[in-house]
């Protein structure tokens, strides 16, 4: 077949089952998938088929462009009131001596450590504790902004906001306005887990529910700010629950357009109450990225969080709908290493990230949090770089 698109080539395969033919035709016609289509893909679609569909959407939206940013994480505490069964990171209040609880000054010291580094974002997230209240976080955001106004503060999730607003007796609207006035620039995607109460109540009972999580994002979007969304998958949820999760996100995105990126988070089973639950396979991880890319037609970006899945799977994911690799991170987050993630000390230099992306023939771009281009690395050469003839010659980046 001459000049046929990858989807047309896929459709030329007469052995493809009729359900998959219908869905491929919908994707080709840019028609939105239904929840039934989503479940059908999870149940029946082979990896190669999903790769063709997801990659054609990715390339139509972004070509080969693959984004990353320079960020660091600040985790005020790992002591937490809640007892999510998947969490390897938190310590109960009665065992608080096993964890850490930073003061404002401790955190400003961490912020100052990055003074001479070209980071653009601080990602702040941690456990939920009464002393970290509305005033505490508003003061912290203000201090960070006074010290380094251009540093983007991507901070806390609806889990913390729901708690501190209730405790401070302010509405979600008033509370989010106060946080934005204090310096909040955007909200990360955490705390979403799985929205459906059948699963949420079991793994994350007690913290904000799906409606509350979505409402807080909606309010932030209406204040002109952006946020991210995640889904913790590969544990006790069924495919229907994943599709329900994607559907709720797609609906809110239709309303506000305020989500920037969707980040599927693979459940890791070390050192938590769900250690008996096996982890998903790499094939399932790639299928999940691809279906997310296909289903979330109104999301610009799909992000692979490399410290969680490892560098090689992150590279593979770029052929399954992913176009963002998160950041350089430094060694500042403990959430995943404590849960048995691939990367024990997650840190990659810009050069490593650029190589990792070029290594699979994609075009690396450093972005800021809002996806403005900071540096285009397509033809960039590092001063000490060996010249390679093509991507097949680039050194293999191992986990
Ligand atoms: O909500 C906790 C997850 C999330 C485990 O917005 C686990 O740019 C797997 O949301 N196995 C917090 N996942 C982190 C997060 C995030 C990460 C990177 C980028 C962004 C962003 C947001 O981590 C929690 C929970 O879903 N998590 N424990 C575990 N054992
Ligand atoms: Fe606390 Fe968050 Fe861990 Fe749940 S996932 S126990 S809210 S730190």
XYZ file of C-alpha atoms and ligand atoms in Angstrom:
437
model
C 0.000 0.000 0.000
C 1.538 3.341 -1.080
C 1.872 6.222 1.405
C -0.513 4.633 3.817
C -0.521 5.875 7.400
C 0.460 3.476 10.197
C -3.221 3.218 11.188
C -4.214 2.331 7.602
C -1.511 -0.333 7.551
C -2.902 -1.688 10.811
C -6.413 -1.743 9.343
C -5.189 -3.649 6.308
C -4.545 -6.641 8.576
C -7.605 -8.784 7.896
C -7.052 -10.852 11.039
C -7.757 -7.849 13.314
C -10.944 -8.460 15.317
C -13.950 -6.312 14.491
C -13.988 -4.486 17.852
C -10.398 -3.368 17.340
C -11.125 -2.359 13.725
C -14.000 -0.138 14.926
C -11.788 1.539 17.535
C -8.878 2.052 15.108
C -11.323 3.675 12.657
C -12.575 5.974 15.420
C -9.031 7.029 16.308
C -8.268 7.654 12.648
C -11.404 9.799 12.357
C -10.493 11.601 15.641
C -13.687 10.376 17.240
C -13.817 10.160 21.004
C -13.755 6.689 22.585
C -16.567 5.603 24.906
C -15.942 3.969 28.286
C -16.914 0.631 26.664
C -14.216 1.178 24.027
C -11.726 1.900 26.826
C -12.520 -1.343 28.634
C -12.407 -3.230 25.306
C -8.886 -1.917 24.680
C -7.688 -2.937 28.139
C -9.202 -6.404 27.720
C -8.361 -7.199 24.110
C -5.846 -4.900 22.438
C -2.358 -6.256 21.727
C 0.641 -4.099 22.572
C 1.661 -3.527 18.933
C -1.817 -2.317 17.968
C -1.933 0.098 20.929
C 1.542 1.379 20.064
C 0.459 2.274 16.515
C -2.622 4.197 17.686
C -0.982 5.934 20.636
C 2.147 6.866 18.686
C 0.161 8.331 15.822
C -1.714 10.568 18.310
C 1.544 11.488 20.046
C 3.232 12.360 16.747
C 0.263 14.334 15.519
C 0.267 16.403 18.729
C 4.019 16.752 19.290
C 6.019 15.108 16.485
C 9.201 13.736 18.071
C 9.326 16.436 20.757
C 9.963 15.031 24.215
C 9.915 17.351 27.203
C 11.670 17.347 30.540
C 12.303 19.966 33.189
C 14.830 20.794 35.886
C 13.188 20.399 39.237
C 13.743 19.238 42.784
C 11.414 17.815 45.395
C 10.779 19.166 48.872
C 9.032 16.760 51.226
C 8.074 18.569 54.465
C 7.322 15.339 56.340
C 6.697 11.651 55.862
C 4.612 11.387 59.049
C 0.945 11.159 58.130
C -2.511 10.936 59.674
C -3.695 8.620 56.913
C -2.865 4.976 56.357
C -3.116 4.374 52.603
C -2.370 0.689 52.098
C -0.065 1.267 49.092
C 2.128 3.821 50.872
C 5.653 2.729 51.796
C 6.797 6.168 52.669
C 4.667 7.420 55.509
C 5.048 6.805 59.246
C 2.168 6.846 61.696
C 2.083 9.625 64.271
C 2.732 7.080 67.033
C 5.980 6.162 65.255
C 6.891 9.705 64.283
C 10.471 9.332 65.563
C 11.115 7.069 62.535
C 10.255 9.872 60.116
C 11.160 13.518 59.518
C 9.234 16.737 60.173
C 10.953 19.797 58.709
C 10.526 23.295 60.063
C 10.131 26.260 57.739
C 13.814 27.063 58.263
C 14.849 23.463 57.397
C 12.941 23.801 54.147
C 14.354 27.223 53.299
C 17.803 25.735 53.785
C 16.968 23.097 51.154
C 15.613 25.802 48.822
C 18.816 27.853 49.264
C 20.956 24.829 48.334
C 19.677 25.233 44.767
C 20.449 28.965 44.583
C 23.209 28.600 42.020
C 21.494 25.882 39.989
C 19.300 26.484 36.938
C 16.255 24.640 38.345
C 12.877 26.082 37.348
C 10.506 24.238 39.702
C 10.169 23.012 43.271
C 7.686 20.141 43.708
C 6.389 20.133 47.302
C 4.448 17.143 48.636
C 4.466 14.983 51.754
C 2.391 13.547 54.588
C -0.584 15.225 56.283
C -0.074 16.513 59.841
C -1.997 19.049 61.994
C 0.985 21.385 62.513
C 1.306 21.877 58.741
C -1.780 24.036 58.470
C -2.988 26.725 56.120
C -0.853 29.440 57.732
C 2.242 27.227 57.721
C 2.010 26.530 53.992
C 0.993 30.095 53.080
C 4.049 31.408 55.000
C 6.310 28.818 53.334
C 5.122 29.718 49.813
C 5.577 33.423 50.591
C 9.125 32.841 51.897
C 10.091 30.824 48.831
C 8.763 33.545 46.529
C 10.520 36.317 48.485
C 13.760 34.379 48.192
C 13.482 33.273 44.550
C 10.474 34.801 42.772
C 10.976 32.990 39.466
C 11.064 29.498 41.021
C 7.763 27.810 40.122
C 6.004 26.467 43.226
C 4.131 23.263 42.295
C 2.772 22.270 45.651
C 0.503 19.963 47.626
C -2.479 17.975 46.442
C -6.209 18.075 47.221
C -5.432 15.585 50.012
C -3.534 18.281 51.945
C -5.740 21.161 50.799
C -8.975 19.402 51.810
C -7.469 18.772 55.259
C -6.029 22.243 55.889
C -9.082 24.100 54.572
C -11.424 22.065 56.769
C -9.168 22.625 59.770
C -8.874 26.356 58.980
C -12.656 26.587 58.467
C -12.386 28.122 55.004
C -14.190 27.043 51.844
C -12.240 25.422 49.017
C -12.675 28.635 47.018
C -11.346 30.901 49.786
C -8.553 28.480 50.621
C -7.266 28.093 47.058
C -7.384 31.870 46.577
C -5.266 32.327 49.719
C -2.730 29.762 48.517
C -2.432 31.391 45.096
C -2.002 34.827 46.723
C 0.748 33.342 48.899
C 2.675 32.053 45.849
C 1.204 28.747 44.690
C 1.815 28.493 40.930
C 0.386 25.069 40.129
C -0.678 21.777 41.690
C 0.926 18.377 41.110
C -1.199 15.367 40.216
C -0.903 13.245 43.363
C -3.585 11.918 45.673
C -5.802 10.801 42.780
C -5.033 7.082 43.250
C -8.167 5.403 41.834
C -11.290 7.542 42.016
C -13.920 4.793 42.131
C -15.107 4.368 45.760
C -15.026 0.543 45.488
C -11.238 0.801 45.326
C -10.521 4.210 46.877
C -12.254 3.331 50.163
C -10.141 0.208 50.408
C -6.705 1.649 49.616
C -6.986 5.319 50.598
C -9.944 5.510 52.933
C -10.361 8.679 54.990
C -8.635 11.099 52.679
C -10.474 13.321 50.200
C -12.796 11.473 47.837
C -12.926 11.700 44.052
C -15.469 14.537 43.949
C -13.410 16.587 46.422
C -10.169 15.911 44.519
C -11.749 16.994 41.244
C -13.474 20.044 42.791
C -10.203 21.434 44.186
C -8.565 21.077 40.757
C -11.557 22.760 39.130
C -11.328 25.710 41.523
C -7.597 26.120 40.871
C -8.201 25.988 37.103
C -10.882 28.659 37.472
C -8.290 30.865 39.199
C -6.255 30.650 35.979
C -3.725 28.099 37.274
C -2.782 24.702 35.881
C -2.426 21.293 37.459
C -1.522 17.679 36.696
C -3.383 14.413 37.166
C -2.196 10.916 38.095
C -3.616 7.403 38.394
C -2.102 4.766 40.670
C -2.665 1.533 38.728
C -1.725 -2.115 38.786
C -2.928 -3.234 42.235
C -6.466 -4.334 43.142
C -8.366 -2.222 40.620
C -10.138 -3.687 37.583
C -9.934 -2.252 34.061
C -13.398 -0.703 34.567
C -11.999 1.332 37.464
C -9.122 2.634 35.347
C -11.536 3.687 32.614
C -13.855 5.331 35.156
C -10.814 7.284 36.416
C -9.834 8.416 32.906
C -13.443 9.303 32.125
C -13.761 11.594 35.184
C -10.516 13.360 34.261
C -11.594 13.783 30.641
C -14.914 15.271 31.778
C -13.262 17.864 34.027
C -10.752 18.688 31.305
C -13.663 19.364 28.921
C -14.976 21.851 31.473
C -11.788 23.716 32.416
C -8.907 22.751 30.114
C -6.665 23.241 33.145
C -4.831 19.897 33.244
C -1.425 19.940 31.635
C -0.347 16.346 31.810
C -1.481 12.888 32.861
C 0.988 10.705 34.764
C 0.163 7.011 35.208
C 1.895 5.792 38.400
C 2.766 2.096 38.500
C 2.052 0.548 41.900
C 5.276 -0.639 43.573
C 4.865 -3.258 46.257
C 7.865 -3.041 48.598
C 7.442 -2.189 52.280
C 3.712 -1.524 52.310
C 0.473 -3.229 53.330
C -0.092 -4.449 49.767
C 3.238 -6.236 49.357
C 1.348 -9.452 48.546
C -0.117 -7.821 45.403
C 2.106 -8.531 42.383
C 3.338 -5.577 40.333
C 2.213 -5.036 36.740
C 4.476 -6.218 33.932
C 6.325 -3.830 31.624
C 3.952 -4.873 28.810
C 0.970 -3.869 30.964
C 2.696 -0.564 31.821
C 3.157 0.225 28.125
C -0.437 -0.801 27.319
C -1.630 1.496 30.107
C 0.386 4.468 28.748
C -0.970 3.844 25.271
C -4.621 3.524 26.320
C -4.294 6.661 28.456
C -2.928 8.542 25.411
C -5.760 7.278 23.202
C -8.551 7.877 25.747
C -7.516 11.312 27.031
C -8.003 13.111 23.733
C -8.196 16.501 25.464
C -4.915 16.195 27.408
C -1.836 17.639 25.698
C 0.799 15.617 27.479
C 1.344 12.122 28.888
C 4.261 11.839 31.294
C 6.381 8.832 32.237
C 7.825 9.255 35.695
C 11.244 7.688 35.145
C 12.334 7.302 38.802
C 9.343 4.982 39.239
C 9.511 2.837 36.116
C 13.225 3.002 35.349
C 15.069 4.564 32.452
C 14.634 1.743 29.936
C 10.846 1.500 30.322
C 10.710 5.302 30.203
C 12.556 5.176 26.868
C 10.165 2.499 25.563
C 7.139 4.500 26.691
C 8.074 7.220 24.164
C 6.761 4.867 21.455
C 3.499 4.289 23.378
C 2.062 7.780 23.645
C 4.393 9.387 26.182
C 5.981 12.745 25.308
C 7.251 13.944 28.703
C 9.863 12.503 31.052
C 9.412 14.643 34.172
C 12.614 16.183 35.480
C 16.163 15.887 36.626
C 14.770 15.478 40.197
C 18.099 15.240 41.961
C 18.056 12.851 44.919
C 15.219 14.590 46.699
C 12.230 12.289 46.633
C 11.896 9.239 48.817
C 8.344 8.219 47.851
C 9.373 5.683 45.229
C 12.729 4.409 46.407
C 11.005 3.368 49.656
C 8.342 1.493 47.631
C 10.907 -0.479 45.631
C 11.067 1.656 42.483
C 13.715 1.057 39.825
C 15.724 4.133 40.725
C 17.182 4.026 44.222
C 18.722 7.494 44.089
C 16.804 9.286 41.385
C 18.998 11.895 39.786
C 19.911 12.442 36.177
C 21.956 15.238 34.743
C 20.503 17.216 31.860
C 23.051 15.553 29.625
C 21.880 12.072 30.744
C 18.262 12.973 30.073
C 19.082 14.407 26.666
C 21.037 11.249 25.772
C 18.273 9.033 27.042
C 15.766 10.783 24.742
C 18.086 11.008 21.703
C 18.949 7.355 22.213
C 15.452 6.403 21.040
C 15.480 8.938 18.217
C 13.326 11.612 19.831
C 13.857 15.352 20.109
C 14.681 16.541 23.667
C 13.359 19.872 24.898
C 13.848 21.343 28.336
C 10.596 23.036 29.347
C 9.434 25.029 32.308
C 6.438 23.828 34.326
C 3.995 25.474 31.903
C 5.647 23.869 28.851
C 7.412 27.006 27.647
C 10.645 26.013 25.903
C 13.752 26.687 28.029
C 16.328 24.955 25.784
C 15.867 23.013 22.571
C 18.421 20.191 22.582
C 17.756 18.884 19.066
C 21.112 19.924 17.667
C 22.714 20.884 20.942
C 26.155 19.485 21.651
C 27.612 19.336 25.117
C 31.200 20.623 25.286
C 32.673 17.201 26.130
C 30.324 15.210 23.905
C 31.526 12.493 21.570
C 29.963 12.948 18.115
C 27.651 10.114 17.117
C 26.610 9.413 13.546
C 23.064 8.414 14.385
C 20.942 7.295 17.243
C 21.968 3.658 16.837
C 25.485 4.751 17.817
C 24.490 6.460 21.018
C 25.552 4.740 24.222
C 22.906 2.552 25.819
C 21.645 4.056 29.064
C 21.161 1.285 31.585
C 18.936 1.315 34.622
O -0.499 10.138 45.232
C 2.578 6.423 46.673
C 1.884 7.577 44.520
C 1.761 9.834 44.410
C 3.213 4.489 45.876
O 2.374 16.146 39.123
C 2.875 5.328 44.818
O 4.277 16.259 38.122
C 3.363 3.671 43.346
O 1.645 12.377 42.379
N 3.675 2.792 44.322
C 2.506 11.137 44.685
N 2.951 4.937 43.557
C 3.462 11.507 43.559
C 2.832 12.221 42.416
C 3.653 12.771 41.293
C 4.848 12.200 40.930
C 5.580 12.759 39.891
C 5.160 13.890 39.226
C 3.959 14.464 39.606
C 3.502 15.703 38.917
C 3.191 13.909 40.637
O 2.666 8.742 44.469
C 0.692 9.449 45.398
C 0.505 7.989 45.052
O -0.399 7.840 43.984
N 2.470 6.510 45.350
N 3.032 5.188 47.029
C 3.621 3.137 45.591
N 3.886 2.265 46.546
Fe -0.298 9.853 53.785
Fe -0.081 10.351 51.164
Fe 1.035 8.112 52.209
Fe -1.635 8.336 52.018
S -0.171 8.286 50.266
S -0.465 7.620 53.823
S -1.944 10.529 52.397
S 1.640 10.230 52.667
